[in-house]
mmCIF file of C-alpha atoms in Angstrom:
data_model
loop_
_atom_site.group_PDB
_atom_site.id
_atom_site.type_symbol
_atom_site.label_atom_id
_atom_site.label_comp_id
_atom_site.label_asym_id
_atom_site.label_seq_id
_atom_site.Cartn_x
_atom_site.Cartn_y
_atom_site.Cartn_z
ATOM 1 C CA ARG A 1 69.200 -84.337 -101.122
ATOM 2 C CA ASP A 2 71.882 -85.486 -98.854
ATOM 3 C CA VAL A 3 72.049 -87.934 -96.438
ATOM 4 C CA PHE A 4 74.110 -88.512 -93.214
ATOM 5 C CA LEU A 5 75.337 -91.418 -92.067
ATOM 6 C CA HIS A 6 76.031 -91.696 -88.664
ATOM 7 C CA GLY A 7 78.581 -94.639 -86.317
ATOM 8 C CA LEU A 8 76.644 -97.386 -84.522
ATOM 9 C CA VAL A 9 75.272 -96.128 -81.339
ATOM 10 C CA ARG A 10 76.916 -97.956 -78.047
ATOM 11 C CA ASP A 11 76.524 -98.363 -74.257
ATOM 12 C CA ALA A 12 79.703 -96.178 -72.276
ATOM 13 C CA ARG A 13 81.752 -99.197 -72.660
ATOM 14 C CA GLY A 14 81.523 -99.581 -76.372
ATOM 15 C CA ARG A 15 79.690 -102.763 -76.209
ATOM 16 C CA LYS A 16 76.605 -102.893 -78.864
ATOM 17 C CA MET A 17 73.211 -103.137 -77.433
ATOM 18 C CA SER A 18 71.624 -106.040 -76.898
ATOM 19 C CA LYS A 19 69.119 -108.056 -74.958
ATOM 20 C CA THR A 20 71.155 -110.321 -73.928
ATOM 21 C CA LEU A 21 74.119 -107.713 -72.602
ATOM 22 C CA GLY A 22 70.950 -106.123 -70.609
ATOM 23 C CA ASN A 23 72.642 -102.388 -71.972
ATOM 24 C CA VAL A 24 69.482 -101.647 -74.126
ATOM 25 C CA ILE A 25 69.156 -97.605 -73.799
ATOM 26 C CA ASP A 26 65.387 -96.802 -74.143
ATOM 27 C CA PRO A 27 65.811 -92.908 -75.584
ATOM 28 C CA LEU A 28 62.506 -92.169 -74.234
ATOM 29 C CA GLU A 29 63.796 -93.043 -70.829
ATOM 30 C CA LEU A 30 66.907 -90.569 -71.395
ATOM 31 C CA VAL A 31 64.488 -87.831 -72.653
ATOM 32 C CA ASP A 32 62.266 -87.926 -69.715
ATOM 33 C CA ARG A 33 65.161 -88.482 -66.903
ATOM 34 C CA HIS A 34 67.295 -85.423 -68.411
ATOM 35 C CA GLY A 35 65.059 -83.791 -71.120
ATOM 36 C CA ALA A 36 64.910 -83.807 -74.961
ATOM 37 C CA ASP A 37 67.783 -81.349 -74.829
ATOM 38 C CA ALA A 38 70.180 -82.559 -73.260
ATOM 39 C CA VAL A 39 69.651 -85.781 -75.151
ATOM 40 C CA ARG A 40 70.000 -84.281 -78.727
ATOM 41 C CA PHE A 41 73.151 -82.037 -77.663
ATOM 42 C CA THR A 42 74.844 -85.354 -76.366
ATOM 43 C CA LEU A 43 74.285 -87.197 -79.515
ATOM 44 C CA ALA A 44 75.704 -84.536 -81.809
ATOM 45 C CA ILE A 45 78.865 -83.691 -79.931
ATOM 46 C CA LEU A 46 79.726 -87.407 -79.972
ATOM 47 C CA CYS A 47 78.724 -87.601 -83.098
ATOM 48 C CA VAL A 48 82.366 -87.703 -84.412
ATOM 49 C CA PRO A 49 82.752 -89.294 -87.805
ATOM 50 C CA GLY A 50 84.210 -92.554 -88.640
ATOM 51 C CA THR A 51 83.620 -93.665 -84.999
ATOM 52 C CA ASP A 52 80.908 -95.367 -83.496
ATOM 53 C CA VAL A 53 78.660 -93.204 -80.588
ATOM 54 C CA ALA A 54 79.338 -94.899 -76.718
ATOM 55 C CA LEU A 55 76.648 -93.217 -75.654
ATOM 56 C CA ASP A 56 77.438 -92.140 -71.364
ATOM 57 C CA THR A 57 74.841 -90.680 -69.811
ATOM 58 C CA LYS A 58 77.048 -89.203 -67.634
ATOM 59 C CA ARG A 59 77.736 -86.836 -70.349
ATOM 60 C CA MET A 60 73.645 -86.026 -70.376
ATOM 61 C CA GLU A 61 73.959 -84.878 -67.452
ATOM 62 C CA GLY A 62 77.043 -82.368 -68.344
ATOM 63 C CA TYR A 63 74.822 -80.824 -70.685
ATOM 64 C CA ARG A 64 71.432 -81.061 -68.579
ATOM 65 C CA ALA A 65 73.657 -78.269 -66.877
ATOM 66 C CA PHE A 66 74.632 -76.616 -69.602
ATOM 67 C CA ALA A 67 70.662 -76.156 -70.877
ATOM 68 C CA ASN A 68 70.373 -74.602 -67.209
ATOM 69 C CA LYS A 69 73.379 -72.294 -67.653
ATOM 70 C CA ILE A 70 71.472 -71.097 -70.583
ATOM 71 C CA TRP A 71 68.727 -70.808 -69.154
ATOM 72 C CA ASN A 72 69.880 -68.699 -65.892
ATOM 73 C CA ALA A 73 71.707 -66.572 -68.141
ATOM 74 C CA ALA A 74 69.079 -65.635 -70.030
ATOM 75 C CA ARG A 75 66.791 -64.640 -67.045
ATOM 76 C CA TYR A 76 70.022 -62.231 -65.867
ATOM 77 C CA VAL A 77 69.889 -60.734 -69.788
ATOM 78 C CA LEU A 78 66.187 -60.167 -70.009
ATOM 79 C CA MET A 79 66.278 -58.736 -66.290
ATOM 80 C CA GLN A 80 68.613 -56.077 -67.247
ATOM 81 C CA ALA A 81 66.735 -55.805 -70.665
ATOM 82 C CA GLY A 82 63.240 -55.521 -69.434
ATOM 83 C CA ASP A 83 60.286 -55.253 -71.272
ATOM 84 C CA SER A 84 62.046 -52.575 -74.198
ATOM 85 C CA GLN A 85 63.736 -53.639 -77.202
ATOM 86 C CA PRO A 86 67.113 -52.245 -77.234
ATOM 87 C CA TRP A 87 68.614 -49.989 -80.041
ATOM 88 C CA GLU A 88 71.735 -50.586 -81.739
ATOM 89 C CA PRO A 89 74.636 -48.378 -79.976
ATOM 90 C CA SER A 90 77.100 -46.044 -82.496
ATOM 91 C CA GLU A 91 80.717 -47.872 -81.959
ATOM 92 C CA ARG A 92 81.571 -44.644 -80.035
ATOM 93 C CA ASP A 93 79.584 -45.974 -77.154
ATOM 94 C CA LEU A 94 80.748 -49.709 -76.968
ATOM 95 C CA GLY A 95 83.232 -51.048 -74.288
ATOM 96 C CA LEU A 96 86.650 -52.976 -74.898
ATOM 97 C CA TRP A 97 84.618 -55.854 -74.089
ATOM 98 C CA ASP A 98 81.145 -55.165 -75.994
ATOM 99 C CA LYS A 99 83.831 -54.999 -78.937
ATOM 100 C CA TRP A 100 85.034 -58.697 -77.559
ATOM 101 C CA ILE A 101 82.164 -60.487 -77.264
ATOM 102 C CA LEU A 102 80.755 -59.050 -80.604
ATOM 103 C CA ASP A 103 83.629 -60.355 -82.684
ATOM 104 C CA GLU A 104 83.575 -63.548 -80.783
ATOM 105 C CA TYR A 105 80.335 -64.029 -81.660
ATOM 106 C CA GLU A 106 80.525 -63.555 -85.503
ATOM 107 C CA SER A 107 83.190 -65.965 -85.111
ATOM 108 C CA LEU A 108 81.060 -68.086 -84.301
ATOM 109 C CA VAL A 109 78.868 -67.156 -86.722
ATOM 110 C CA SER A 110 80.615 -68.325 -89.131
ATOM 111 C CA SER A 111 82.563 -71.024 -87.914
ATOM 112 C CA VAL A 112 79.242 -72.963 -87.058
ATOM 113 C CA ASN A 113 77.844 -71.987 -90.433
ATOM 114 C CA ASP A 114 81.503 -73.998 -92.204
ATOM 115 C CA SER A 115 80.245 -76.680 -89.902
ATOM 116 C CA LEU A 116 77.298 -77.153 -90.711
ATOM 117 C CA GLU A 117 77.385 -77.329 -94.088
ATOM 118 C CA SER A 118 79.742 -80.079 -94.042
ATOM 119 C CA PHE A 119 78.418 -82.245 -91.786
ATOM 120 C CA ARG A 120 80.410 -81.964 -89.228
ATOM 121 C CA PHE A 121 77.692 -81.397 -86.091
ATOM 122 C CA TYR A 122 79.941 -82.680 -83.628
ATOM 123 C CA GLU A 123 82.342 -79.116 -84.383
ATOM 124 C CA ALA A 124 79.020 -76.729 -84.635
ATOM 125 C CA ALA A 125 78.025 -78.497 -81.257
ATOM 126 C CA ASP A 126 81.085 -77.896 -79.300
ATOM 127 C CA ALA A 127 81.915 -74.287 -80.798
ATOM 128 C CA LEU A 128 78.290 -73.234 -79.145
ATOM 129 C CA TYR A 129 79.537 -75.162 -75.935
ATOM 130 C CA HIS A 130 82.562 -73.575 -75.809
ATOM 131 C CA PHE A 131 81.436 -70.077 -76.512
ATOM 132 C CA ILE A 132 78.383 -69.808 -74.801
ATOM 133 C CA TRP A 133 79.358 -71.257 -71.083
ATOM 134 C CA HIS A 134 83.186 -69.783 -71.672
ATOM 135 C CA LYS A 135 83.332 -66.413 -73.261
ATOM 136 C CA TYR A 136 79.694 -65.320 -73.274
ATOM 137 C CA CYS A 137 78.545 -66.603 -69.199
ATOM 138 C CA ASP A 138 81.818 -67.109 -67.747
ATOM 139 C CA TRP A 139 83.672 -63.424 -68.915
ATOM 140 C CA TYR A 140 81.183 -61.322 -70.780
ATOM 141 C CA LEU A 141 78.339 -62.166 -68.374
ATOM 142 C CA GLU A 142 80.271 -61.322 -65.258
ATOM 143 C CA ALA A 143 82.039 -57.922 -67.047
ATOM 144 C CA SER A 144 79.024 -56.627 -68.151
ATOM 145 C CA LYS A 145 77.729 -56.264 -64.427
ATOM 146 C CA VAL A 146 80.799 -52.842 -64.430
ATOM 147 C CA SER A 147 78.502 -51.233 -67.115
ATOM 148 C CA LEU A 148 75.185 -51.386 -65.709
ATOM 149 C CA THR A 149 76.280 -50.613 -62.319
ATOM 150 C CA GLN A 150 74.128 -46.647 -61.192
ATOM 151 C CA GLN A 151 77.627 -45.049 -61.726
ATOM 152 C CA ALA A 152 78.528 -45.693 -65.171
ATOM 153 C CA PRO A 153 77.046 -43.354 -68.324
ATOM 154 C CA ALA A 154 73.461 -44.602 -70.045
ATOM 155 C CA GLU A 155 74.847 -44.644 -73.054
ATOM 156 C CA ARG A 156 77.482 -47.175 -72.029
ATOM 157 C CA ALA A 157 75.170 -49.298 -70.440
ATOM 158 C CA ALA A 158 72.273 -49.019 -73.225
ATOM 159 C CA ALA A 159 74.964 -49.921 -75.413
ATOM 160 C CA THR A 160 76.098 -52.778 -72.960
ATOM 161 C CA ARG A 161 72.598 -53.895 -72.778
ATOM 162 C CA TRP A 162 71.784 -54.383 -77.285
ATOM 163 C CA VAL A 163 75.139 -56.051 -76.668
ATOM 164 C CA LEU A 164 73.418 -58.563 -73.891
ATOM 165 C CA VAL A 165 70.497 -59.079 -75.738
ATOM 166 C CA HIS A 166 71.558 -59.294 -79.417
ATOM 167 C CA VAL A 167 74.333 -61.633 -78.561
ATOM 168 C CA LEU A 168 71.801 -63.862 -76.531
ATOM 169 C CA GLU A 169 69.253 -63.744 -79.103
ATOM 170 C CA GLY A 170 71.748 -64.837 -82.238
ATOM 171 C CA PHE A 171 73.539 -67.689 -80.275
ATOM 172 C CA LEU A 172 69.935 -69.189 -79.427
ATOM 173 C CA ARG A 173 69.499 -68.959 -83.073
ATOM 174 C CA LEU A 174 72.359 -71.016 -83.815
ATOM 175 C CA LEU A 175 71.295 -73.160 -81.007
ATOM 176 C CA HIS A 176 67.712 -74.523 -82.120
ATOM 177 C CA PRO A 177 68.618 -76.993 -84.602
ATOM 178 C CA PHE A 178 70.545 -78.678 -81.359
ATOM 179 C CA MET A 179 67.852 -77.947 -78.645
ATOM 180 C CA PRO A 180 64.668 -76.159 -80.228
ATOM 181 C CA PHE A 181 62.234 -76.734 -76.379
ATOM 182 C CA LEU A 182 65.087 -74.672 -74.657
ATOM 183 C CA THR A 183 65.875 -71.989 -77.602
ATOM 184 C CA GLU A 184 62.533 -71.695 -78.521
ATOM 185 C CA ASP A 185 60.996 -70.707 -74.837
ATOM 186 C CA LEU A 186 63.741 -68.832 -74.146
ATOM 187 C CA TRP A 187 63.777 -66.825 -77.398
ATOM 188 C CA GLN A 188 59.616 -66.067 -77.216
ATOM 189 C CA LYS A 189 60.811 -64.021 -73.388
ATOM 190 C CA ILE A 190 62.702 -61.547 -75.687
ATOM 191 C CA PRO A 191 61.313 -58.082 -77.015
ATOM 192 C CA GLY A 192 61.176 -57.510 -79.541
ATOM 193 C CA THR A 193 60.726 -61.033 -81.350
ATOM 194 C CA SER A 194 57.671 -62.586 -83.073
ATOM 195 C CA GLY A 195 56.974 -65.638 -84.690
ATOM 196 C CA LEU A 196 58.246 -69.250 -83.908
ATOM 197 C CA LEU A 197 62.360 -69.525 -83.932
ATOM 198 C CA ALA A 198 62.297 -72.962 -85.671
ATOM 199 C CA LEU A 199 60.548 -70.603 -88.980
ATOM 200 C CA GLY A 200 63.066 -67.755 -88.582
ATOM 201 C CA ASN A 201 66.455 -67.669 -90.764
ATOM 202 C CA TYR A 202 69.631 -68.785 -89.510
ATOM 203 C CA PRO A 203 72.739 -66.604 -88.985
ATOM 204 C CA THR A 204 75.066 -65.831 -91.179
ATOM 205 C CA PRO A 205 78.508 -63.944 -91.245
ATOM 206 C CA ARG A 206 78.143 -60.710 -91.294
ATOM 207 C CA ARG A 207 80.730 -59.158 -93.330
ATOM 208 C CA GLU A 208 81.844 -56.911 -91.726
ATOM 209 C CA ALA A 209 85.730 -55.417 -90.255
ATOM 210 C CA PRO A 210 86.204 -56.600 -86.747
ATOM 211 C CA PHE A 211 87.304 -54.723 -84.007
ATOM 212 C CA ASP A 212 89.955 -57.067 -83.680
ATOM 213 C CA VAL A 213 90.008 -56.946 -79.897
ATOM 214 C CA ASN A 214 90.455 -60.534 -79.292
ATOM 215 C CA GLY A 215 94.444 -60.210 -78.154
ATOM 216 C CA ARG A 216 93.722 -57.080 -75.933
ATOM 217 C CA VAL A 217 90.754 -59.014 -73.734
ATOM 218 C CA GLU A 218 92.708 -62.557 -73.547
ATOM 219 C CA GLY A 219 96.055 -60.523 -72.551
ATOM 220 C CA LEU A 220 93.028 -59.027 -69.358
ATOM 221 C CA MET A 221 91.490 -62.712 -69.127
ATOM 222 C CA ASP A 222 95.003 -64.547 -68.508
ATOM 223 C CA PHE A 223 95.918 -61.208 -66.688
ATOM 224 C CA VAL A 224 92.584 -61.995 -64.319
ATOM 225 C CA THR A 225 92.887 -66.100 -63.745
ATOM 226 C CA SER A 226 96.966 -65.698 -63.177
ATOM 227 C CA ILE A 227 95.381 -62.921 -60.049
ATOM 228 C CA ARG A 228 92.324 -66.014 -58.958
ATOM 229 C CA ASN A 229 95.375 -68.739 -59.391
ATOM 230 C CA LEU A 230 97.469 -67.121 -56.881
ATOM 231 C CA ARG A 231 94.962 -66.491 -54.627
ATOM 232 C CA ALA A 232 93.754 -69.842 -54.702
ATOM 233 C CA GLU A 233 96.954 -70.902 -53.841
ATOM 234 C CA LYS A 234 97.177 -68.986 -50.864
ATOM 235 C CA GLY A 235 94.180 -69.113 -49.520
ATOM 236 C CA VAL A 236 92.886 -66.265 -49.655
ATOM 237 C CA PRO A 237 88.937 -66.597 -50.056
ATOM 238 C CA PRO A 238 87.456 -65.849 -53.413
ATOM 239 C CA LYS A 239 85.454 -63.022 -51.847
ATOM 240 C CA ALA A 240 88.503 -61.753 -50.167
ATOM 241 C CA HIS A 241 89.732 -58.470 -51.622
ATOM 242 C CA ILE A 242 93.337 -58.114 -52.436
ATOM 243 C CA GLU A 243 95.580 -55.495 -53.766
ATOM 244 C CA VAL A 244 97.552 -56.045 -57.071
ATOM 245 C CA LEU A 245 101.035 -53.832 -58.561
ATOM 246 C CA ALA A 246 101.070 -54.436 -62.212
ATOM 247 C CA VAL A 247 104.027 -53.693 -64.579
ATOM 248 C CA PRO A 248 103.100 -54.205 -68.383
ATOM 249 C CA VAL A 249 105.415 -56.110 -70.412
ATOM 250 C CA GLU A 250 103.569 -55.352 -73.860
ATOM 251 C CA SER A 251 103.376 -52.257 -75.548
ATOM 252 C CA ASP A 252 99.397 -52.046 -75.857
ATOM 253 C CA ALA A 253 99.052 -53.576 -72.454
ATOM 254 C CA SER A 254 99.655 -50.341 -70.420
ATOM 255 C CA SER A 255 96.682 -48.627 -72.345
ATOM 256 C CA CYS A 256 94.230 -52.257 -72.290
ATOM 257 C CA LEU A 257 94.521 -51.937 -68.692
ATOM 258 C CA ASN A 258 93.890 -48.727 -68.404
ATOM 259 C CA GLU A 259 90.383 -48.910 -70.477
ATOM 260 C CA SER A 260 89.187 -51.589 -68.535
ATOM 261 C CA ARG A 261 90.449 -50.895 -65.206
ATOM 262 C CA GLU A 262 86.849 -51.121 -63.236
ATOM 263 C CA GLU A 263 86.112 -54.943 -65.056
ATOM 264 C CA VAL A 264 89.377 -56.214 -63.992
ATOM 265 C CA LEU A 265 88.848 -54.853 -60.330
ATOM 266 C CA PHE A 266 85.810 -56.368 -60.290
ATOM 267 C CA LEU A 267 86.676 -59.418 -61.899
ATOM 268 C CA GLY A 268 89.434 -60.202 -59.796
ATOM 269 C CA ARG A 269 88.122 -58.920 -56.561
ATOM 270 C CA LEU A 270 90.567 -55.944 -55.931
ATOM 271 C CA SER A 271 90.897 -53.603 -53.686
ATOM 272 C CA LYS A 272 93.709 -51.991 -55.561
ATOM 273 C CA LEU A 273 95.386 -52.448 -59.000
ATOM 274 C CA GLU A 274 97.860 -49.506 -59.514
ATOM 275 C CA GLU A 275 100.480 -49.719 -62.667
ATOM 276 C CA VAL A 276 103.729 -48.946 -61.678
ATOM 277 C CA LYS A 277 107.399 -48.993 -63.248
ATOM 278 C CA ALA A 278 109.010 -52.312 -61.108
ATOM 279 C CA LEU A 279 107.404 -54.647 -58.354
ATOM 280 C CA PRO A 280 108.126 -54.425 -55.222
ATOM 281 C CA SER A 281 110.971 -56.279 -53.150
ATOM 282 C CA ASP A 282 108.839 -56.792 -49.901
ATOM 283 C CA PRO A 283 108.359 -60.123 -48.965
ATOM 284 C CA THR A 284 104.847 -59.377 -48.003
ATOM 285 C CA TRP A 285 104.467 -59.656 -51.884
ATOM 286 C CA TRP A 286 103.280 -62.407 -53.457
ATOM 287 C CA THR A 287 104.481 -62.231 -56.961
ATOM 288 C CA GLY A 288 103.278 -63.932 -60.593
ATOM 289 C CA VAL A 289 103.477 -62.948 -64.191
ATOM 290 C CA SER A 290 100.546 -63.696 -66.785
ATOM 291 C CA SER A 291 100.934 -63.322 -70.635
ATOM 292 C CA GLY A 292 100.950 -59.370 -70.706
ATOM 293 C CA TYR A 293 101.459 -58.240 -66.879
ATOM 294 C CA LYS A 294 104.180 -58.663 -64.580
ATOM 295 C CA PHE A 295 102.386 -58.256 -61.120
ATOM 296 C CA ALA A 296 102.423 -58.118 -56.780
ATOM 297 C CA ALA A 297 99.535 -59.672 -54.748
ATOM 298 C CA ARG A 298 98.895 -58.584 -51.442
ATOM 299 C CA ALA A 299 96.048 -59.607 -48.831
ATOM 300 C CA GLN A 300 96.676 -58.059 -45.771
ATOM 301 C CA GLU A 301 94.871 -60.926 -43.658
ATOM 302 C CA LYS A 302 97.970 -63.730 -44.374
ATOM 303 C CA PRO A 303 101.753 -63.150 -44.234
ATOM 304 C CA LYS A 304 103.683 -64.772 -46.738
ATOM 305 C CA ASP A 305 105.418 -68.335 -46.636
ATOM 306 C CA ILE A 306 108.961 -67.661 -48.035
ATOM 307 C CA GLY A 307 109.415 -71.285 -48.679
ATOM 308 C CA LYS A 308 106.131 -71.838 -49.756
ATOM 309 C CA GLU A 309 106.737 -68.972 -51.731
ATOM 310 C CA ARG A 310 109.184 -70.554 -53.642
ATOM 311 C CA GLN A 311 107.854 -74.024 -53.688
ATOM 312 C CA ARG A 312 105.434 -72.276 -55.792
ATOM 313 C CA LEU A 313 106.940 -70.063 -58.169
ATOM 314 C CA GLN A 314 108.959 -73.374 -58.837
ATOM 315 C CA GLN A 315 106.378 -75.614 -59.890
ATOM 316 C CA GLN A 316 105.240 -72.409 -62.083
ATOM 317 C CA LEU A 317 108.051 -72.375 -64.186
ATOM 318 C CA ASP A 318 109.015 -76.100 -64.118
ATOM 319 C CA LYS A 319 105.487 -75.989 -65.740
ATOM 320 C CA VAL A 320 106.511 -73.251 -67.981
ATOM 321 C CA LEU A 321 110.012 -74.465 -69.292
ATOM 322 C CA ALA A 322 108.198 -78.008 -69.920
ATOM 323 C CA GLN A 323 105.765 -76.193 -72.470
ATOM 324 C CA GLU A 324 108.569 -74.028 -73.288
ATOM 325 C CA ARG A 325 110.924 -77.638 -74.929
ATOM 326 C CA ALA A 326 107.514 -79.089 -76.623
ATOM 327 C CA PHE A 327 107.243 -75.891 -78.778
ATOM 328 C CA ALA A 328 111.221 -75.635 -78.936
ATOM 329 C CA GLY A 329 110.635 -79.096 -80.181
ATOM 330 C CA LYS A 330 108.208 -78.849 -82.592
ATOM 331 C CA LEU A 331 109.738 -75.528 -84.048
ATOM 332 C CA ALA A 332 113.024 -77.891 -84.559
ATOM 333 C CA ASN A 333 111.375 -80.497 -86.309
ATOM 334 C CA PRO A 334 111.845 -80.391 -89.992
ATOM 335 C CA SER A 335 108.633 -81.894 -91.186
ATOM 336 C CA PHE A 336 106.277 -79.854 -88.986
ATOM 337 C CA LEU A 337 107.807 -76.367 -90.713
ATOM 338 C CA GLU A 338 107.152 -77.873 -94.486
ATOM 339 C CA LYS A 339 103.661 -79.367 -93.829
ATOM 340 C CA ALA A 340 102.429 -77.350 -90.815
ATOM 341 C CA PRO A 341 100.286 -73.618 -92.786
ATOM 342 C CA SER A 342 102.563 -70.430 -92.107
ATOM 343 C CA GLU A 343 99.879 -68.902 -89.935
ATOM 344 C CA VAL A 344 100.062 -72.374 -87.750
ATOM 345 C CA VAL A 345 103.953 -72.520 -87.522
ATOM 346 C CA ASP A 346 103.856 -68.171 -86.633
ATOM 347 C CA LYS A 347 101.667 -69.164 -83.877
ATOM 348 C CA ASN A 348 103.678 -71.816 -82.381
ATOM 349 C CA ARG A 349 107.014 -69.324 -82.679
ATOM 350 C CA ALA A 350 105.089 -66.764 -80.866
ATOM 351 C CA LEU A 351 103.961 -69.401 -78.003
ATOM 352 C CA LEU A 352 107.624 -70.319 -77.440
ATOM 353 C CA ALA A 353 108.655 -66.647 -76.945
ATOM 354 C CA GLU A 354 105.709 -66.510 -74.550
ATOM 355 C CA TYR A 355 107.162 -68.671 -72.381
ATOM 356 C CA GLU A 356 110.054 -67.957 -73.141
ATOM 357 C CA ARG A 357 109.640 -64.888 -71.570
ATOM 358 C CA LYS A 358 107.140 -66.136 -68.649
ATOM 359 C CA ALA A 359 110.510 -68.508 -68.052
ATOM 360 C CA GLU A 360 112.559 -65.315 -67.770
ATOM 361 C CA ASP A 361 110.189 -63.556 -65.218
ATOM 362 C CA LEU A 362 110.002 -66.302 -62.740
ATOM 363 C CA LYS A 363 113.354 -67.179 -62.956
ATOM 364 C CA SER A 364 113.559 -63.176 -61.850
ATOM 365 C CA ALA A 365 111.156 -63.401 -59.125
ATOM 366 C CA LEU A 366 112.811 -66.911 -57.603
ATOM 367 C CA GLU A 367 116.451 -64.713 -57.090
ATOM 368 C CA LYS A 368 114.117 -62.175 -55.595
ATOM 369 C CA LEU A 369 113.043 -64.673 -53.058
#
């Protein structure tokens, strides 16, 4: 058997607990206030080898919100699935976003298993948190709504329902050691499940070829995020729809945009999305860049203030140039080139090239103004 030794649990200020200081934390009070699952998850994610645990109850409030996020996401999925167990679809019925989340889920299974086998519980908990909140809930659940509309083909809708349930059921299994009460309760509600989740098999990586669409979807996510940021900077209300003209700057960006046009329209709250050869010089259009696209956006309600637009682009350029200098400096360091794995060096070179391209696009936009 193996024995895992963790650091001393201290208070939020890093002090050892004592009756003299009056900083003793009663775990039963924490459970009553935040729930057992939030307490367990907090302790797991703070338990970094070689360091003591500074137990901050504010972190528990955050992970209680995480539990609520999972509960609400599961309610949405179960509402879409109904009472019948979805059938596994053929690959041709899966959309780009379906393939992406399935690839991400398989990567998560591998990562969590590796972390648990190495007693890196904090790493497994962190991977689960970011996958569930930022990938599954923030992106895939929202994108799935396009495939579940009445206008969508029946085969596509059925495939998306299966993916929603499959990934939900899988990450509940992965999360069970950290949040046993919430996951057990939700798992019992999934059509086709039986027995106790606690006695079920833990997910292991399926040795299948990935769909390998991560880069394509990340390009779309960066595009949508850039549109959202531009909207916020311009003070356009979140519910107001805007027009966007896009110029793909990578080889497969055009086909990727065509394949996922409806999802981008929905996620970006756009009234129009059109691919063009060049952006308009009309000052009523706001310009922006993402990793795969140059784009211009316009909302009819507000004319553009040229001075503020120039200031916005200059601030964005300053940030990009700072990142460019940071990566250039790292790649100019012989020690980094010698010691870093080749894949890390290649990734840094790719990021440097991306920031250099972004800088040129922003400089061009400033010249037009």
